[in-house]
Short mmCIF file of C-alpha atoms in Angstrom, two decimals:
data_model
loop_
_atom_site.label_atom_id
_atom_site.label_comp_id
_atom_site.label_asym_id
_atom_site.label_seq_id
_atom_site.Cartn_x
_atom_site.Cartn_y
_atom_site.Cartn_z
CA UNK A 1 -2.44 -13.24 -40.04
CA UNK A 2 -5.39 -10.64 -40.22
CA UNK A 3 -5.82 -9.03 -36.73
CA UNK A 4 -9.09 -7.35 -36.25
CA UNK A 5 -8.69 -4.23 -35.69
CA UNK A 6 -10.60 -2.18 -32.61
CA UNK A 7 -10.88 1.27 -34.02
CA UNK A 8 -12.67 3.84 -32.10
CA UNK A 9 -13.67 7.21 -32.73
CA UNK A 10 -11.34 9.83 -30.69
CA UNK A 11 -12.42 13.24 -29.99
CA UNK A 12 -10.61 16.33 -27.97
CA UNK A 13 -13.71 18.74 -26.58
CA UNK A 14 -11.99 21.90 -26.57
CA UNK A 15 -12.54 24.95 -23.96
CA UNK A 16 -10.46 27.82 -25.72
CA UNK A 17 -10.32 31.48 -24.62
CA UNK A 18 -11.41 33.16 -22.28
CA UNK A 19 -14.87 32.14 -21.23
CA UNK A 20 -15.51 30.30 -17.48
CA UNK A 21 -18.41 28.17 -18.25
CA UNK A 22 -18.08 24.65 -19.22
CA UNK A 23 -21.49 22.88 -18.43
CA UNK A 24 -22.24 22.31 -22.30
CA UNK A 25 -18.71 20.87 -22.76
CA UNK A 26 -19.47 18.30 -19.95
CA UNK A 27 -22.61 17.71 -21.14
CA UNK A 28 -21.29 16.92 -24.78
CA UNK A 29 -18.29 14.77 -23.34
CA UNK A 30 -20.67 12.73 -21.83
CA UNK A 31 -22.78 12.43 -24.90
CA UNK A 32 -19.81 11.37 -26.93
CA UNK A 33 -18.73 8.62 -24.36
CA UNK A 34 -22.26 7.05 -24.17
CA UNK A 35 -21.99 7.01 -28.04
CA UNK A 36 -18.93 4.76 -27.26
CA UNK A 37 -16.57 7.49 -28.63
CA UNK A 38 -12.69 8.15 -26.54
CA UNK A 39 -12.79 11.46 -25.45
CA UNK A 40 -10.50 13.54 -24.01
CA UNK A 41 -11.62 16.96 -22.57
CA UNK A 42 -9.29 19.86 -22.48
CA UNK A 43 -10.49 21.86 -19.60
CA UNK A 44 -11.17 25.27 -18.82
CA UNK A 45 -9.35 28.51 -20.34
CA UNK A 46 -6.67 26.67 -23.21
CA UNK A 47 -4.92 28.58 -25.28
CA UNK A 48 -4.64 27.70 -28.81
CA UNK A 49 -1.40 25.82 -28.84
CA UNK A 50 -2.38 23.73 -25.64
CA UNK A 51 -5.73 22.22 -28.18
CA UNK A 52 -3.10 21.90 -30.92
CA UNK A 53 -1.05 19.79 -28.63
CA UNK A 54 -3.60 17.53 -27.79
CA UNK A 55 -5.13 17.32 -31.03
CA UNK A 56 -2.08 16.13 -32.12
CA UNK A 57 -0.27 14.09 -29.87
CA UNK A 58 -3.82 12.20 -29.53
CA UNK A 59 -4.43 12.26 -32.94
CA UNK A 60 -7.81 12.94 -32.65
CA UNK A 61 -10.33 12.27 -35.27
CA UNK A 62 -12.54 15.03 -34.08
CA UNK A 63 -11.67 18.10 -32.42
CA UNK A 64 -14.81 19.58 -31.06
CA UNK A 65 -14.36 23.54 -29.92
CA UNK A 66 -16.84 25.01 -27.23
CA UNK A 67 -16.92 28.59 -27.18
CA UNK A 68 -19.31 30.91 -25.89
CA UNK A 69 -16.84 33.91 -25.66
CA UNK A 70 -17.21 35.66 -28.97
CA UNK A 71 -13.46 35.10 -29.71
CA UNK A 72 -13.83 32.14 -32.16
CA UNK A 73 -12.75 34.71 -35.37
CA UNK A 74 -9.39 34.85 -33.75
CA UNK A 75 -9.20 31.47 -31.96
CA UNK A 76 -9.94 29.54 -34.30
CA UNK A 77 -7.84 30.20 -37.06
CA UNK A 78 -4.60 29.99 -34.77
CA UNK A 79 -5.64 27.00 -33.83
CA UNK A 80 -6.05 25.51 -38.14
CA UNK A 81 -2.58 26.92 -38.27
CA UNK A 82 -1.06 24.82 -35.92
CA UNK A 83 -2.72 22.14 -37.15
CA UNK A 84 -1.08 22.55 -40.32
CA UNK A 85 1.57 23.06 -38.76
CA UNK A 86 1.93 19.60 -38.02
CA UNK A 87 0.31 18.01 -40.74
CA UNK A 88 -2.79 16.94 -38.32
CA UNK A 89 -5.66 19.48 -40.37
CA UNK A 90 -6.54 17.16 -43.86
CA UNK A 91 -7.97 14.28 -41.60
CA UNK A 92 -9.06 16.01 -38.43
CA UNK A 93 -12.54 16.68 -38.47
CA UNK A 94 -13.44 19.95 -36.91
CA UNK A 95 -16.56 21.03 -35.73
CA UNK A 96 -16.95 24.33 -33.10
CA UNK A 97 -20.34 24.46 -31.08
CA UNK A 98 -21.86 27.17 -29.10
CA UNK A 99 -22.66 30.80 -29.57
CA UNK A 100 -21.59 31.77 -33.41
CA UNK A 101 -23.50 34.64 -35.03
CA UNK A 102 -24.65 33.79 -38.78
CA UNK A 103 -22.42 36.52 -40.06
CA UNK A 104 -19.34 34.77 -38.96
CA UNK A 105 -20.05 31.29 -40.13
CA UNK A 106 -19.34 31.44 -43.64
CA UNK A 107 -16.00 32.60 -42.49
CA UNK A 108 -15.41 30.07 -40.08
CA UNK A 109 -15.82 26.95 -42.82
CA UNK A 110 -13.51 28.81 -44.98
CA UNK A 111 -10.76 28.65 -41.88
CA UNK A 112 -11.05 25.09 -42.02
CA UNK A 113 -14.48 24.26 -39.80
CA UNK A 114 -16.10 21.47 -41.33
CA UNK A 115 -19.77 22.43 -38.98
CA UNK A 116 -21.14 24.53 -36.44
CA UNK A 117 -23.32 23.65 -33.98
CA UNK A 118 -25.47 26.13 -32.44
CA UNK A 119 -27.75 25.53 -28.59
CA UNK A 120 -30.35 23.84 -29.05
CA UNK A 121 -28.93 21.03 -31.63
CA UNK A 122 -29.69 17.80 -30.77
CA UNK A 123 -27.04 15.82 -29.63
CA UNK A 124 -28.05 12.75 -32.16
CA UNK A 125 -27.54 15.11 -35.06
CA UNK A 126 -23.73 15.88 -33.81
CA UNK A 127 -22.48 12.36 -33.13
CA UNK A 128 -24.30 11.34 -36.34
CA UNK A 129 -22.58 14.51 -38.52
CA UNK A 130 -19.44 12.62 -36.65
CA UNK A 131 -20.04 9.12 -37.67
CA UNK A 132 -21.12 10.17 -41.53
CA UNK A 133 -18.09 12.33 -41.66
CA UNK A 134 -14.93 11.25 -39.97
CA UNK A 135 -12.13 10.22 -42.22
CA UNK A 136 -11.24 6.98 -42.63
CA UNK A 137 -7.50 6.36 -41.83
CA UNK A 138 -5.36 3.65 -42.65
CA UNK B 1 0.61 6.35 -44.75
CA UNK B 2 3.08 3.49 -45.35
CA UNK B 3 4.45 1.62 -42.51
CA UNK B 4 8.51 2.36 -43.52
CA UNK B 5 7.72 6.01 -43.92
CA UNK B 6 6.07 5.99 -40.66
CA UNK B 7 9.06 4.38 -39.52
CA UNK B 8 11.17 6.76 -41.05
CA UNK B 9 9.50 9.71 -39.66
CA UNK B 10 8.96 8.33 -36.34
CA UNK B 11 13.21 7.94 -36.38
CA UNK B 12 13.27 11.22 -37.57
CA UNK B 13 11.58 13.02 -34.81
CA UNK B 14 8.06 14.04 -36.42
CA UNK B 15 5.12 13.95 -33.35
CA UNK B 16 2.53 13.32 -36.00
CA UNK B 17 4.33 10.30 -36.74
CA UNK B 18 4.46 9.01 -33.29
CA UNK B 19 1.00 9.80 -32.52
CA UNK B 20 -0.19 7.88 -35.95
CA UNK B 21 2.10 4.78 -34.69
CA UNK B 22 0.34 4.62 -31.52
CA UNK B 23 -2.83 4.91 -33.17
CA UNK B 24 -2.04 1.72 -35.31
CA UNK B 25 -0.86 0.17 -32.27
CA UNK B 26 -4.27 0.52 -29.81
CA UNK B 27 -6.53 -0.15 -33.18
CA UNK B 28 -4.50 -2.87 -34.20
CA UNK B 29 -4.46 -1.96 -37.61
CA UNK B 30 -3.39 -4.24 -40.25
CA UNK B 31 0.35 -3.82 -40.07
CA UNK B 32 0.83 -3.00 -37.16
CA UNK B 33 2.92 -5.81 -35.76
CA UNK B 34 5.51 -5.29 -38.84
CA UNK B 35 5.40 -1.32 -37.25
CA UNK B 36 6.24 -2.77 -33.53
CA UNK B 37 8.95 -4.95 -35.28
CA UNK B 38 10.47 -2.60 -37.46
CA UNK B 39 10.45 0.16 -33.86
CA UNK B 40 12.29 -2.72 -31.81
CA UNK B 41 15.88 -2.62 -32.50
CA UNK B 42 15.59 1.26 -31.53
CA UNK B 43 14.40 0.52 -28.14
CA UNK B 44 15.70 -0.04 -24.82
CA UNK B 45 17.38 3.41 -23.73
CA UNK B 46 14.50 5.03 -21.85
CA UNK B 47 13.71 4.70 -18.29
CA UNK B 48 10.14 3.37 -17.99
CA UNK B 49 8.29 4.27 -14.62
CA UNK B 50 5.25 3.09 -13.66
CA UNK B 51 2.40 4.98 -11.38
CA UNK B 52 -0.80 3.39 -10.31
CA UNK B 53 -2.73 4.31 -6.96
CA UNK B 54 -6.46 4.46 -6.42
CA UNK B 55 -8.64 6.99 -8.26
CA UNK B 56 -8.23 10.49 -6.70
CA UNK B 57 -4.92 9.32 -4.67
CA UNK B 58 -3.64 12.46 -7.34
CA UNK B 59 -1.36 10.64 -9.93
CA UNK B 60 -2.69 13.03 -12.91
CA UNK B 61 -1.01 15.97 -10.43
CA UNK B 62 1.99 14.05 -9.45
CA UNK B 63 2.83 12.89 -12.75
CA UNK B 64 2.59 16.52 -14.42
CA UNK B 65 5.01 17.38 -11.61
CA UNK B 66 7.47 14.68 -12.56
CA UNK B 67 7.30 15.49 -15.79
CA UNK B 68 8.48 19.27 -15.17
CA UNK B 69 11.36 18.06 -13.23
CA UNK B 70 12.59 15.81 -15.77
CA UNK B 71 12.08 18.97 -18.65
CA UNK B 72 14.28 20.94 -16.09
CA UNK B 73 17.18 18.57 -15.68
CA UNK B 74 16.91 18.56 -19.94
CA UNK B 75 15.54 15.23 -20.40
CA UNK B 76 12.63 14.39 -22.76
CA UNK B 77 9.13 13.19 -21.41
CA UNK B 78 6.42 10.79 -22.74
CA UNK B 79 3.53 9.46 -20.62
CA UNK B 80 0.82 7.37 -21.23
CA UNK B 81 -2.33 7.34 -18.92
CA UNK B 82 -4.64 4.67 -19.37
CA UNK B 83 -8.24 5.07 -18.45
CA UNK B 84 -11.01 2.66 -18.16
CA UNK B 85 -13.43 2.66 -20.89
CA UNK B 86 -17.40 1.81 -20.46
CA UNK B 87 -18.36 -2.30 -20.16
CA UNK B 88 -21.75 -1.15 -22.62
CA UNK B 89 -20.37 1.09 -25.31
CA UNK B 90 -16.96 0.92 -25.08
CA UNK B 91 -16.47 4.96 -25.08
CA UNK B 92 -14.42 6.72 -22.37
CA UNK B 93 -13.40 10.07 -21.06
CA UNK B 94 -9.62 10.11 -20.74
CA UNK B 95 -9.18 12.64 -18.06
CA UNK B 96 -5.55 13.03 -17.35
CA UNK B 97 -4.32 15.22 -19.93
CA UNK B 98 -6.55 18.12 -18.08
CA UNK B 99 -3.98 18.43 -15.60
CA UNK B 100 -0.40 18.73 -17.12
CA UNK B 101 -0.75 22.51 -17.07
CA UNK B 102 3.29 22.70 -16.08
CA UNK B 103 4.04 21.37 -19.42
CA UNK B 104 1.55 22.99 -21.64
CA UNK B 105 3.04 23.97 -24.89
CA UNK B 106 5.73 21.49 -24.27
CA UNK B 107 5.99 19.31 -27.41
CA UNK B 108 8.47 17.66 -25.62
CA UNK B 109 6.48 16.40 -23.03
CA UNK B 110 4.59 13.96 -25.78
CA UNK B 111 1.38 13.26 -23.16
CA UNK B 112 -1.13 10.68 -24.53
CA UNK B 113 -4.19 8.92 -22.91
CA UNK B 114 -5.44 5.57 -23.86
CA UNK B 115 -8.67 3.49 -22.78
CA UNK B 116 -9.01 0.15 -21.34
CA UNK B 117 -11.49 -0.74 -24.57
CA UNK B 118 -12.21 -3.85 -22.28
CA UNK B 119 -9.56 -6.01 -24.35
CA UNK B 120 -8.91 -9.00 -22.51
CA UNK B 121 -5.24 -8.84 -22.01
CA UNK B 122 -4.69 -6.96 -24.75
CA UNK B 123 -4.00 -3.70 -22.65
CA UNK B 124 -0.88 -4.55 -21.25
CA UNK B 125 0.36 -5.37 -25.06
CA UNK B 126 -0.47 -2.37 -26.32
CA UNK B 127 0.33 -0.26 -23.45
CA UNK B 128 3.96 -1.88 -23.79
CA UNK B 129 4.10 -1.39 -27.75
CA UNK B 130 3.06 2.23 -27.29
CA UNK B 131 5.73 2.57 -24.89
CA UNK B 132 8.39 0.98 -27.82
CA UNK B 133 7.27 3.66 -29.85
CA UNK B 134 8.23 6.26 -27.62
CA UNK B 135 11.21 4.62 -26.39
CA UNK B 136 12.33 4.80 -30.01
CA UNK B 137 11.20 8.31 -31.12
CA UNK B 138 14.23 9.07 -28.01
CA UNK B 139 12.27 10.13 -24.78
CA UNK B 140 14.63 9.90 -22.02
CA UNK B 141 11.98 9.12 -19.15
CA UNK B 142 8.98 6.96 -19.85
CA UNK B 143 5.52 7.32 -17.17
CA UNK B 144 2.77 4.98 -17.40
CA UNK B 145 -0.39 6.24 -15.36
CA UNK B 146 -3.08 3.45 -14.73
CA UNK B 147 -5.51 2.92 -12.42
CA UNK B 148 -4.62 0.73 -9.97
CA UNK B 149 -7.85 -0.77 -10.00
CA UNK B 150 -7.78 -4.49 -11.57
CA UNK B 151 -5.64 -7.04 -12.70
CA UNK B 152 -5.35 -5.71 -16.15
CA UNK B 153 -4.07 -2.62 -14.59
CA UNK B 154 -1.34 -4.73 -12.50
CA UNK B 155 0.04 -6.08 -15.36
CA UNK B 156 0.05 -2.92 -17.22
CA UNK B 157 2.22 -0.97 -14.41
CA UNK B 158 4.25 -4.56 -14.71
CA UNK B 159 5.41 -3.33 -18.01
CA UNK B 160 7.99 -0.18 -16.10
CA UNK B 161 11.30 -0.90 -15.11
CA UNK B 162 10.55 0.95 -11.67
CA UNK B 163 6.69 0.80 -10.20
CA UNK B 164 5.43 3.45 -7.90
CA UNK B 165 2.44 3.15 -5.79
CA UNK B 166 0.51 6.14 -4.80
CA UNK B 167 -1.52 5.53 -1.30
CA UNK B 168 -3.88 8.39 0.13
CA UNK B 169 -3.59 8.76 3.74
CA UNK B 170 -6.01 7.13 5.72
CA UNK B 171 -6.62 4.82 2.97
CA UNK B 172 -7.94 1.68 5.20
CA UNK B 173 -6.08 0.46 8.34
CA UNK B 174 -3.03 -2.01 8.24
CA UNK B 175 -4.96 -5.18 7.42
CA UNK B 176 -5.92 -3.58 3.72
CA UNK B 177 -2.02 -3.09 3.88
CA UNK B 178 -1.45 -6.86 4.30
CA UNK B 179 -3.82 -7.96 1.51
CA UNK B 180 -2.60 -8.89 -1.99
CA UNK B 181 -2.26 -7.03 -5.05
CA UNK B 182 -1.51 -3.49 -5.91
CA UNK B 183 0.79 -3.33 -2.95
CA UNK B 184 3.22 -6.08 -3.81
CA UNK B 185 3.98 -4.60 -6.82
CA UNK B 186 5.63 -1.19 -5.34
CA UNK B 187 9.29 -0.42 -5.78
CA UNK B 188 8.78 2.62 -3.95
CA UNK B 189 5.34 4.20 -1.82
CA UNK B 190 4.31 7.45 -2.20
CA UNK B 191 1.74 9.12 -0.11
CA UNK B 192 0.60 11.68 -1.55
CA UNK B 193 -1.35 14.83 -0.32
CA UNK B 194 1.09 14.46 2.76
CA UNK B 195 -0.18 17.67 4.11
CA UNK B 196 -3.49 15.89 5.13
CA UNK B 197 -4.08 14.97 8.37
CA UNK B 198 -3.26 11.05 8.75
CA UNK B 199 -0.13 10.89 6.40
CA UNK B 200 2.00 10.08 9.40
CA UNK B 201 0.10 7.01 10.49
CA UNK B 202 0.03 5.85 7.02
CA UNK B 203 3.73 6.00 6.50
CA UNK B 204 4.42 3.80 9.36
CA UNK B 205 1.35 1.26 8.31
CA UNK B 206 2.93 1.01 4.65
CA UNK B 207 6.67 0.51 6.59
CA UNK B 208 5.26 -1.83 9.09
CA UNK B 209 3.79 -3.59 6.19
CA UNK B 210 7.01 -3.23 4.59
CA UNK B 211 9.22 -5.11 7.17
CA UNK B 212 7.08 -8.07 7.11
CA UNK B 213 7.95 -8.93 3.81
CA UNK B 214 10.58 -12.14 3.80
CA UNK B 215 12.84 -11.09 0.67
CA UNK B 216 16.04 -12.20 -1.00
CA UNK B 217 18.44 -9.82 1.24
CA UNK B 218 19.79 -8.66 -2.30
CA UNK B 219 16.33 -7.12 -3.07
CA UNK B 220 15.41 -3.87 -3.84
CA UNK B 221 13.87 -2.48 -0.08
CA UNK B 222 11.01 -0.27 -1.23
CA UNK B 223 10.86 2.88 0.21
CA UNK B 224 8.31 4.94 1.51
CA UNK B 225 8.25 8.81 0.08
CA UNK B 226 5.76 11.54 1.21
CA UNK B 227 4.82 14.11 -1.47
CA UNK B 228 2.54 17.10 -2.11
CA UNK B 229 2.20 17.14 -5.94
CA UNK B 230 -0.12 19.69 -6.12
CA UNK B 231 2.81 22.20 -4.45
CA UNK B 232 5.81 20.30 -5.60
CA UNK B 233 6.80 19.32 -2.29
CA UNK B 234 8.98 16.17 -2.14
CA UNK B 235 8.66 15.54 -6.19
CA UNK B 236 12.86 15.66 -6.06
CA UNK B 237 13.75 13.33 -3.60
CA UNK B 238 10.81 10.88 -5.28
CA UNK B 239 13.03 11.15 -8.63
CA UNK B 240 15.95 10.75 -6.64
CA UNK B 241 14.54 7.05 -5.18
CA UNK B 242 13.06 6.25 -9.09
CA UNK B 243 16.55 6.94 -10.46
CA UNK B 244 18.26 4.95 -6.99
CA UNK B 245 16.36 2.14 -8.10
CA UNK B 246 17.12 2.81 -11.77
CA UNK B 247 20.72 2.29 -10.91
CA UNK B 248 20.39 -0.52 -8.65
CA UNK B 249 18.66 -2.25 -11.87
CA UNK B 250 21.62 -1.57 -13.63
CA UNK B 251 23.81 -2.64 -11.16
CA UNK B 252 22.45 -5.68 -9.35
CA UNK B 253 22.15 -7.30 -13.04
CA UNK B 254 17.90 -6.81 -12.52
CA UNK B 255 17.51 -4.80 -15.67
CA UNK B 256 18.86 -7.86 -17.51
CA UNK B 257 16.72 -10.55 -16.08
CA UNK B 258 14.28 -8.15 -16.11
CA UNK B 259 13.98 -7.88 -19.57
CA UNK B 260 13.71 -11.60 -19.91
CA UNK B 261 11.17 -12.32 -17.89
CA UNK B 262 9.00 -9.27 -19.99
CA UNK B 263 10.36 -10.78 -23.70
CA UNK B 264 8.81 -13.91 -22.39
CA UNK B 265 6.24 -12.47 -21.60
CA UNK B 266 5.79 -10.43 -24.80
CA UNK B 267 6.12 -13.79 -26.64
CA UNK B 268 3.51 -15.47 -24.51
CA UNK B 269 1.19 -12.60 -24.91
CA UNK B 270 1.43 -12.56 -28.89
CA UNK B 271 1.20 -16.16 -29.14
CA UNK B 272 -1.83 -16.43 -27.04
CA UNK B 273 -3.61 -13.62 -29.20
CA UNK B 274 -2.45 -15.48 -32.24
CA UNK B 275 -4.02 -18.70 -30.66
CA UNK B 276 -7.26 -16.91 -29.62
CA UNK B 277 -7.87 -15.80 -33.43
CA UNK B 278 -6.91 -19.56 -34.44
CA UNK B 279 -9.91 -20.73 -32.25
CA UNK B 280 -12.03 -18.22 -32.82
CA UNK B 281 -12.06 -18.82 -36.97
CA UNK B 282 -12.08 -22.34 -36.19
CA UNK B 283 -15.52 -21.55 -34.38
CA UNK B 284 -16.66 -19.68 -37.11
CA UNK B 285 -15.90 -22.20 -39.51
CA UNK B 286 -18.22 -24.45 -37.52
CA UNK B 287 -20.95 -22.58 -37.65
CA UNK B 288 -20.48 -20.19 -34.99
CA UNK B 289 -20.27 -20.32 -31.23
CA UNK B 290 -23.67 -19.47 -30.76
CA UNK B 291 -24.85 -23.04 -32.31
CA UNK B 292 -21.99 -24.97 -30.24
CA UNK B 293 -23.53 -23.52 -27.41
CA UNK B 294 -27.30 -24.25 -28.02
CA UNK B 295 -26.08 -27.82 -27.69
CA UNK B 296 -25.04 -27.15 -24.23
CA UNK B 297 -27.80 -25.19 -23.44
CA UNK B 298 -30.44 -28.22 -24.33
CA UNK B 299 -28.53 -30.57 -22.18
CA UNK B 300 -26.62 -32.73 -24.93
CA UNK B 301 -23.12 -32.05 -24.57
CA UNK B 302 -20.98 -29.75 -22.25
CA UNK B 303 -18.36 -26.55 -22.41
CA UNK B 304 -15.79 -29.51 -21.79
CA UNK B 305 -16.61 -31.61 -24.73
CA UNK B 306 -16.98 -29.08 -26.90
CA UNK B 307 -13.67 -27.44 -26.05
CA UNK B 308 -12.12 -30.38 -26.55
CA UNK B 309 -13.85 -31.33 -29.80
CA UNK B 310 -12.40 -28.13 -31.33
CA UNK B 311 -9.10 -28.08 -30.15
CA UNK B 312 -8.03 -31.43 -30.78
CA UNK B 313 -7.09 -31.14 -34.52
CA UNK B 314 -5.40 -28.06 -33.79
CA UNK B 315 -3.09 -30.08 -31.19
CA UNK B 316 -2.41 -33.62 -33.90
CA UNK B 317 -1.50 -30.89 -36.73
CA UNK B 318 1.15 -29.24 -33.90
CA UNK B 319 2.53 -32.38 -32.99
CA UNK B 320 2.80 -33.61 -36.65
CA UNK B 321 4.88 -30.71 -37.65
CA UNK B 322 7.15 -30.68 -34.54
CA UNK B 323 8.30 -34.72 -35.79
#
């Protein structure tokens, strides 16, 4: 018997590091749950491992990293290798918003970021980036 | 991936595995019965507790405490916290996770959140099959979280062996005690934050309320336990009543009848999502319910008629293949 199936988009929001504020990670979280995605927020000051955890013991579609720190050439990376680690990086989508110099960008998508997201980016162009891009599973 | 490879590596331990199987399970992908099925016989050895309590009555904390005792006495972990999701677009923030910080790093403390998605029934089914997947991956100790808010969320703590209710102090005076619900489901009472002022008085409400009850005299007498989860005080001797009552399952011959009563239940549930789907293609196939119902809005026919209109072929075809 065909069951219909009641698929929703699931997304971690990601605080990693070091830095204390959170307000555009709230902000964002709320964003994604009026767009009718799940979302589970990490909270403040994760290490990498913690986000890997989540990511993939709520195999997430989207994993969504804040960071404002500076520290996303180090974080970031350690946190594709865990994903890898447990076969969760081919069909998680990644995107990392906040403060990211142009330099470092191109480096970034060649960790394994699929977009960044600087201030000042509508939220409409993020969940729809989302919707256009997420893998389709099953 | 496959459903017997998922299988497979489900059996064999792999996390991505287990957290793909859920998945299936609360989309209710294609399949995903045959998955359930094919998890069953490899059930049935974990302890499942149940924890409801209103919001801020600090399950989240309590639970990430449980959780660390059971890691230290070498046992194996898997929770599931179910949060509501919105009534207009269906998204949700599942806020739990935030605050197992004892366990962080812990891969085997498998910690996953799930939404109400506003499924009508449907929760405590897939609440129960996510728990059959982590009953079979091998988790020693099982911990639903729900918010004891609703009747959805009743039946969802219904699915645990052992039910704990979490009541703030000073959380109404002893007639809220006396009404129905949440409370009658309670194994065992825990008020938390017991360091705040008006934990005493709550105690003896919930024990007052307790002693009222008119039970088979080989029941299970609930108990009351105070805890502090944010410091850890009084987390042991809580584990010590879930695992008294664990036992007394065991051996009062509960855990048996138990079981039957939530098979039954299981089947019930399945058939009457099968049944649903029957009606609703049957609707479909005439025309839609939107045009059955414009005759009821003008005044022709009524919900009655109508229901009975569409189920009645349904009912001759049953009893023809029963003869």
């Amino acid at each position: 018997m065909s069951h219909e199936s009641q698929r929703n988009i699931r997304c971690l929001v990601a605080k990693v590091g070091l830095d204390g504020h959170d307000r555009g990670a709230h902000v964002i979280t709320r964003a994604f749950r009026d767009a009718g995605f799940e979302v589970i927020y990490s909270g403040l000051h994760k290490a990498p491992e913690e986000i890997v955890q989540a990511a993939v013991q709520e195999d997430v579609d989207v994993l969504g990293i804040s960071i404002l720190s500076g520290a996303h050439n180090t974080l970031v990376p350690k946190i594709v290798e865990g994903l890898q680690e447990y076969d969760a990086f081919e069909d998680t989508l990644i995107i990392v918003g906040g403060i990211v110099p142009d330099e470092d960008r191109e480096g970034l998508k060649e960790a394994g970021v699929d977009a960044i997201f600087g201030p000042g980016t509508p939220m409409e162009e993020t969940i729809e980036f989302i919707r256009e891009n997420v893998e389709q599973r099953d | 991936m496959a459903t017997p490879d998922l299988v497979d590596d489900l059996l064999a331990g792999k996390h991505r595995a287990l957290a793909r199987a859920i998945t299936r399970i609360e989309n209710r992908s294609p399949g995903y019965r045959d998955l359930v099925a094919a998890l069953y016989p490899h059930t049935g050895n974990a302890d499942i507790v149940g924890i409801t309590g209103s919001p801020g009555s600090g399950k989240s904390t309590l639970v990430d405490k449980m959780a660390k005792h059971y890691r230290d006495r070498g046992l194996t972990v898997g929770v599931i916290a179910v949060d509501p999701s919105s009534p207009f677009t269906g998204g949700a923030v599942l806020g739990d996770r935030i605050r197992m910080a004892s366990t962080a790093t812990d891969m085997d403390v498998f910690f996953r959140s799930m939404s109400a998605r506003g499924s009508l029934g449907g929760l405590s089914t897939a609440t129960a099959d996510a728990v059959k997947a982590l009953d079979a991956f091998g988790k020693d100790k099982i911990i639903i979280e729900t918010v004891g808010a609703g009747q959805n969320e009743v039946d969802v703590v219904k699915t645990a062996d052992t039910v704990a209710v979490l009541v703030p102090p000073s959380s109404g005076d002893d007639v809220q005690m006396l009404k129905a619900g949440i409370l009658e489901i309670g194994d065992v009472f825990v008020v938390n934050k017991a360091d705040l002022a008006g934990s005493d008085k709550t105690v003896t409400e919930l024990k007052n309320m307790l002693d009222m009850r008119e039970g088979d005299p080989d029941d299970w007498d609930p108990e009351v336990v105070e805890t502090v989860a944010n410091s850890g005080e009084g987390v042991a001797s809580f584990l010590d009543v879930l695992d008294a009552h664990a036992d007394w399952l065991d051996e009062s011959g509960r855990r048996e009848a138990e079981r039957h009563k939530r098979h039954a239940e299981e089947l019930r549930n399945l058939l009457r999502e099968d049944a649903s789907e029957l009606v609703e293609d049957e609707l479909d196939a005439r025309g839609g319910v939107d045009e059955l119902v414009e005759r009821i809005d003008a005044g022709e026919t009524t919900p009655y008629d109508v229901a009975d209109d569409v189920i009645e072929p349904l009912a001759d075809c049953l009893d023809q293949q029963r003869d």
